[in-house]
Amino acid sequence: MATVEIPVSNLERSVAFYVEVLGVKVEFKGEKNAMLSFQAKGVPTIFLVETEDRKSLSFSNSHNGVEHSIIDFYTQSLEEFHHWLQVKNIEVGPLNINEEHGFGGFGFKDPDGNLLSACNVLHKGQ
């Protein structure tokens, strides 16, 4: 995967959010778009595009009604990250951790209501 493109209504506000919350680096910033990268691997990148199109990124599971994000970010410290987002007054969903194996995740929203998720499941190659 090379890039995930995310619609935003205010580029400045969104760049500040993604830099602070995800720790990404601004590789390029234009008038209406910005390329952000993760410092460790560099890819995939996040391409923020300012738009008036008010569709937010998420979808509803038609089998159980659960709203899903289309992007999950890995964190080793799931509970700490969840708490940190709450302290920052960022809208977060409930923290779901399977007691049997300790893996889990939660959703949180960017300033435009795009649903993002954090999980502590480490995949091969990460």
PDB file of N, CA and C in Angstrom, residues 2-58:
ATOM      1  N   ALA A   2       0.530   2.222  -0.793  1.00  0.00           N
ATOM      2  CA  ALA A   2       1.337   3.430  -0.895  1.00  0.00           C
ATOM      3  C   ALA A   2       0.757   4.583  -0.070  1.00  0.00           C
ATOM      4  N   THR A   3      -0.507   4.940  -0.312  1.00  0.00           N
ATOM      5  CA  THR A   3      -1.085   6.127   0.299  1.00  0.00           C
ATOM      6  C   THR A   3      -2.552   5.895   0.658  1.00  0.00           C
ATOM      7  N   VAL A   4      -2.959   6.460   1.783  1.00  0.00           N
ATOM      8  CA  VAL A   4      -4.364   6.513   2.164  1.00  0.00           C
ATOM      9  C   VAL A   4      -4.772   7.974   2.053  1.00  0.00           C
ATOM     10  N   GLU A   5      -5.806   8.252   1.248  1.00  0.00           N
ATOM     11  CA  GLU A   5      -6.259   9.627   1.052  1.00  0.00           C
ATOM     12  C   GLU A   5      -7.459   9.892   1.944  1.00  0.00           C
ATOM     13  N   ILE A   6      -7.426  11.023   2.660  1.00  0.00           N
ATOM     14  CA  ILE A   6      -8.456  11.350   3.631  1.00  0.00           C
ATOM     15  C   ILE A   6      -9.020  12.741   3.321  1.00  0.00           C
ATOM     16  N   PRO A   7     -10.355  12.834   3.176  1.00  0.00           N
ATOM     17  CA  PRO A   7     -10.975  14.143   2.936  1.00  0.00           C
ATOM     18  C   PRO A   7     -11.040  14.952   4.228  1.00  0.00           C
ATOM     19  N   VAL A   8     -10.721  16.241   4.132  1.00  0.00           N
ATOM     20  CA  VAL A   8     -10.774  17.126   5.297  1.00  0.00           C
ATOM     21  C   VAL A   8     -11.391  18.457   4.887  1.00  0.00           C
ATOM     22  N   SER A   9     -11.994  19.151   5.837  1.00  0.00           N
ATOM     23  CA  SER A   9     -12.614  20.441   5.531  1.00  0.00           C
ATOM     24  C   SER A   9     -11.685  21.614   5.804  1.00  0.00           C
ATOM     25  N   ASN A  10     -10.706  21.417   6.687  1.00  0.00           N
ATOM     26  CA  ASN A  10      -9.775  22.483   7.043  1.00  0.00           C
ATOM     27  C   ASN A  10      -8.381  21.865   7.122  1.00  0.00           C
ATOM     28  N   LEU A  11      -7.563  22.119   6.110  1.00  0.00           N
ATOM     29  CA  LEU A  11      -6.260  21.473   6.004  1.00  0.00           C
ATOM     30  C   LEU A  11      -5.363  21.764   7.204  1.00  0.00           C
ATOM     31  N   GLU A  12      -5.277  23.020   7.611  1.00  0.00           N
ATOM     32  CA  GLU A  12      -4.399  23.392   8.733  1.00  0.00           C
ATOM     33  C   GLU A  12      -4.766  22.634  10.004  1.00  0.00           C
ATOM     34  N   ARG A  13      -6.045  22.626  10.329  1.00  0.00           N
ATOM     35  CA  ARG A  13      -6.522  21.946  11.532  1.00  0.00           C
ATOM     36  C   ARG A  13      -6.235  20.450  11.462  1.00  0.00           C
ATOM     37  N   SER A  14      -6.456  19.859  10.303  1.00  0.00           N
ATOM     38  CA  SER A  14      -6.263  18.414  10.149  1.00  0.00           C
ATOM     39  C   SER A  14      -4.792  18.029  10.186  1.00  0.00           C
ATOM     40  N   VAL A  15      -3.936  18.812   9.555  1.00  0.00           N
ATOM     41  CA  VAL A  15      -2.495  18.530   9.618  1.00  0.00           C
ATOM     42  C   VAL A  15      -2.045  18.538  11.077  1.00  0.00           C
ATOM     43  N   ALA A  16      -2.460  19.554  11.826  1.00  0.00           N
ATOM     44  CA  ALA A  16      -2.076  19.638  13.243  1.00  0.00           C
ATOM     45  C   ALA A  16      -2.578  18.420  14.012  1.00  0.00           C
ATOM     46  N   PHE A  17      -3.806  17.977  13.745  1.00  0.00           N
ATOM     47  CA  PHE A  17      -4.374  16.803  14.416  1.00  0.00           C
ATOM     48  C   PHE A  17      -3.561  15.552  14.121  1.00  0.00           C
ATOM     49  N   TYR A  18      -3.309  15.264  12.845  1.00  0.00           N
ATOM     50  CA  TYR A  18      -2.608  14.035  12.476  1.00  0.00           C
ATOM     51  C   TYR A  18      -1.154  14.028  12.953  1.00  0.00           C
ATOM     52  N   VAL A  19      -0.511  15.184  12.928  1.00  0.00           N
ATOM     53  CA  VAL A  19       0.868  15.275  13.429  1.00  0.00           C
ATOM     54  C   VAL A  19       0.898  14.993  14.930  1.00  0.00           C
ATOM     55  N   GLU A  20      -0.016  15.611  15.673  1.00  0.00           N
ATOM     56  CA  GLU A  20      -0.023  15.425  17.125  1.00  0.00           C
ATOM     57  C   GLU A  20      -0.480  14.022  17.528  1.00  0.00           C
ATOM     58  N   VAL A  21      -1.563  13.549  16.935  1.00  0.00           N
ATOM     59  CA  VAL A  21      -2.163  12.284  17.375  1.00  0.00           C
ATOM     60  C   VAL A  21      -1.407  11.066  16.865  1.00  0.00           C
ATOM     61  N   LEU A  22      -0.975  11.100  15.611  1.00  0.00           N
ATOM     62  CA  LEU A  22      -0.311   9.927  15.030  1.00  0.00           C
ATOM     63  C   LEU A  22       1.203  10.058  14.964  1.00  0.00           C
ATOM     64  N   GLY A  23       1.738  11.236  15.244  1.00  0.00           N
ATOM     65  CA  GLY A  23       3.180  11.419  15.216  1.00  0.00           C
ATOM     66  C   GLY A  23       3.770  11.378  13.826  1.00  0.00           C
ATOM     67  N   VAL A  24       2.977  11.734  12.820  1.00  0.00           N
ATOM     68  CA  VAL A  24       3.473  11.722  11.442  1.00  0.00           C
ATOM     69  C   VAL A  24       4.269  12.991  11.146  1.00  0.00           C
ATOM     70  N   LYS A  25       5.016  12.935  10.084  1.00  0.00           N
ATOM     71  CA  LYS A  25       5.851  14.052   9.634  1.00  0.00           C
ATOM     72  C   LYS A  25       5.233  14.632   8.362  1.00  0.00           C
ATOM     73  N   VAL A  26       5.241  15.942   8.243  1.00  0.00           N
ATOM     74  CA  VAL A  26       4.733  16.593   7.030  1.00  0.00           C
ATOM     75  C   VAL A  26       5.822  16.533   5.967  1.00  0.00           C
ATOM     76  N   GLU A  27       5.570  15.794   4.903  1.00  0.00           N
ATOM     77  CA  GLU A  27       6.515  15.680   3.791  1.00  0.00           C
ATOM     78  C   GLU A  27       6.307  16.792   2.775  1.00  0.00           C
ATOM     79  N   PHE A  28       5.055  17.170   2.583  1.00  0.00           N
ATOM     80  CA  PHE A  28       4.682  18.202   1.628  1.00  0.00           C
ATOM     81  C   PHE A  28       3.388  18.837   2.101  1.00  0.00           C
ATOM     82  N   LYS A  29       3.282  20.156   1.982  1.00  0.00           N
ATOM     83  CA  LYS A  29       2.037  20.838   2.302  1.00  0.00           C
ATOM     84  C   LYS A  29       1.792  21.906   1.255  1.00  0.00           C
ATOM     85  N   GLY A  30       0.699  21.729   0.524  1.00  0.00           N
ATOM     86  CA  GLY A  30       0.281  22.717  -0.466  1.00  0.00           C
ATOM     87  C   GLY A  30      -0.855  23.553   0.091  1.00  0.00           C
ATOM     88  N   GLU A  31      -1.517  24.263  -0.805  1.00  0.00           N
ATOM     89  CA  GLU A  31      -2.635  25.102  -0.394  1.00  0.00           C
ATOM     90  C   GLU A  31      -3.835  24.279   0.050  1.00  0.00           C
ATOM     91  N   LYS A  32      -4.090  23.183  -0.631  1.00  0.00           N
ATOM     92  CA  LYS A  32      -5.296  22.391  -0.364  1.00  0.00           C
ATOM     93  C   LYS A  32      -5.027  20.912  -0.121  1.00  0.00           C
ATOM     94  N   ASN A  33      -3.761  20.529   0.053  1.00  0.00           N
ATOM     95  CA  ASN A  33      -3.448  19.129   0.332  1.00  0.00           C
ATOM     96  C   ASN A  33      -2.105  19.025   1.046  1.00  0.00           C
ATOM     97  N   ALA A  34      -1.909  17.877   1.674  1.00  0.00           N
ATOM     98  CA  ALA A  34      -0.656  17.646   2.405  1.00  0.00           C
ATOM     99  C   ALA A  34      -0.351  16.153   2.415  1.00  0.00           C
ATOM    100  N   MET A  35       0.934  15.820   2.290  1.00  0.00           N
ATOM    101  CA  MET A  35       1.410  14.442   2.365  1.00  0.00           C
ATOM    102  C   MET A  35       2.097  14.253   3.705  1.00  0.00           C
ATOM    103  N   LEU A  36       1.633  13.272   4.465  1.00  0.00           N
ATOM    104  CA  LEU A  36       2.180  12.974   5.785  1.00  0.00           C
ATOM    105  C   LEU A  36       2.785  11.580   5.761  1.00  0.00           C
ATOM    106  N   SER A  37       3.879  11.380   6.489  1.00  0.00           N
ATOM    107  CA  SER A  37       4.479  10.045   6.503  1.00  0.00           C
ATOM    108  C   SER A  37       4.847   9.636   7.926  1.00  0.00           C
ATOM    109  N   PHE A  38       4.879   8.339   8.104  1.00  0.00           N
ATOM    110  CA  PHE A  38       5.327   7.773   9.368  1.00  0.00           C
ATOM    111  C   PHE A  38       6.847   7.722   9.310  1.00  0.00           C
ATOM    112  N   GLN A  39       7.496   8.221  10.330  1.00  0.00           N
ATOM    113  CA  GLN A  39       8.949   8.376  10.302  1.00  0.00           C
ATOM    114  C   GLN A  39       9.697   7.060  10.268  1.00  0.00           C
ATOM    115  N   ALA A  40       9.167   6.036  10.897  1.00  0.00           N
ATOM    116  CA  ALA A  40       9.889   4.765  10.966  1.00  0.00           C
ATOM    117  C   ALA A  40       9.962   4.069   9.603  1.00  0.00           C
ATOM    118  N   LYS A  41       8.838   3.924   8.937  1.00  0.00           N
ATOM    119  CA  LYS A  41       8.797   3.173   7.682  1.00  0.00           C
ATOM    120  C   LYS A  41       8.601   4.072   6.462  1.00  0.00           C
ATOM    121  N   GLY A  42       7.918   5.200   6.647  1.00  0.00           N
ATOM    122  CA  GLY A  42       7.672   6.106   5.533  1.00  0.00           C
ATOM    123  C   GLY A  42       6.427   5.780   4.739  1.00  0.00           C
ATOM    124  N   VAL A  43       6.027   4.524   4.675  1.00  0.00           N
ATOM    125  CA  VAL A  43       4.822   4.143   3.941  1.00  0.00           C
ATOM    126  C   VAL A  43       3.955   3.241   4.802  1.00  0.00           C
ATOM    127  N   PRO A  44       2.665   3.214   4.605  1.00  0.00           N
ATOM    128  CA  PRO A  44       1.962   4.064   3.660  1.00  0.00           C
ATOM    129  C   PRO A  44       1.942   5.510   4.151  1.00  0.00           C
ATOM    130  N   THR A  45       1.746   6.415   3.232  1.00  0.00           N
ATOM    131  CA  THR A  45       1.620   7.820   3.582  1.00  0.00           C
ATOM    132  C   THR A  45       0.142   8.157   3.734  1.00  0.00           C
ATOM    133  N   ILE A  46      -0.113   9.291   4.345  1.00  0.00           N
ATOM    134  CA  ILE A  46      -1.470   9.818   4.470  1.00  0.00           C
ATOM    135  C   ILE A  46      -1.516  11.100   3.654  1.00  0.00           C
ATOM    136  N   PHE A  47      -2.462  11.172   2.723  1.00  0.00           N
ATOM    137  CA  PHE A  47      -2.616  12.341   1.864  1.00  0.00           C
ATOM    138  C   PHE A  47      -3.918  13.025   2.249  1.00  0.00           C
ATOM    139  N   LEU A  48      -3.818  14.161   2.926  1.00  0.00           N
ATOM    140  CA  LEU A  48      -4.995  14.932   3.309  1.00  0.00           C
ATOM    141  C   LEU A  48      -5.382  15.842   2.157  1.00  0.00           C
ATOM    142  N   VAL A  49      -6.654  15.823   1.792  1.00  0.00           N
ATOM    143  CA  VAL A  49      -7.147  16.637   0.686  1.00  0.00           C
ATOM    144  C   VAL A  49      -8.318  17.473   1.185  1.00  0.00           C
ATOM    145  N   GLU A  50      -8.161  18.796   1.112  1.00  0.00           N
ATOM    146  CA  GLU A  50      -9.233  19.683   1.531  1.00  0.00           C
ATOM    147  C   GLU A  50     -10.354  19.639   0.501  1.00  0.00           C
ATOM    148  N   THR A  51     -11.587  19.482   0.995  1.00  0.00           N
ATOM    149  CA  THR A  51     -12.744  19.354   0.116  1.00  0.00           C
ATOM    150  C   THR A  51     -13.982  19.900   0.808  1.00  0.00           C
ATOM    151  N   GLU A  52     -14.974  20.257   0.012  1.00  0.00           N
ATOM    152  CA  GLU A  52     -16.267  20.662   0.555  1.00  0.00           C
ATOM    153  C   GLU A  52     -17.217  19.477   0.605  1.00  0.00           C
ATOM    154  N   ASP A  53     -16.804  18.340   0.081  1.00  0.00           N
ATOM    155  CA  ASP A  53     -17.590  17.107   0.095  1.00  0.00           C
ATOM    156  C   ASP A  53     -17.618  16.587   1.530  1.00  0.00           C
ATOM    157  N   ARG A  54     -18.754  16.557   2.157  1.00  0.00           N
ATOM    158  CA  ARG A  54     -18.856  16.260   3.581  1.00  0.00           C
ATOM    159  C   ARG A  54     -19.057  14.781   3.902  1.00  0.00           C
ATOM    160  N   LYS A  55     -18.620  13.887   3.077  1.00  0.00           N
ATOM    161  CA  LYS A  55     -18.717  12.467   3.383  1.00  0.00           C
ATOM    162  C   LYS A  55     -17.571  12.097   4.325  1.00  0.00           C
ATOM    163  N   SER A  56     -17.905  11.427   5.415  1.00  0.00           N
ATOM    164  CA  SER A  56     -16.889  10.983   6.355  1.00  0.00           C
ATOM    165  C   SER A  56     -16.517   9.536   6.067  1.00  0.00           C
ATOM    166  N   LEU A  57     -15.304   9.165   6.416  1.00  0.00           N
ATOM    167  CA  LEU A  57     -14.832   7.804   6.193  1.00  0.00           C
ATOM    168  C   LEU A  57     -15.298   6.875   7.303  1.00  0.00           C
ATOM    169  N   SER A  58     -16.176   5.967   6.972  1.00  0.00           N
ATOM    170  CA  SER A  58     -16.619   4.885   7.841  1.00  0.00           C
ATOM    171  C   SER A  58     -17.695   4.121   7.098  1.00  0.00           C
TER     172      SER A  58
END
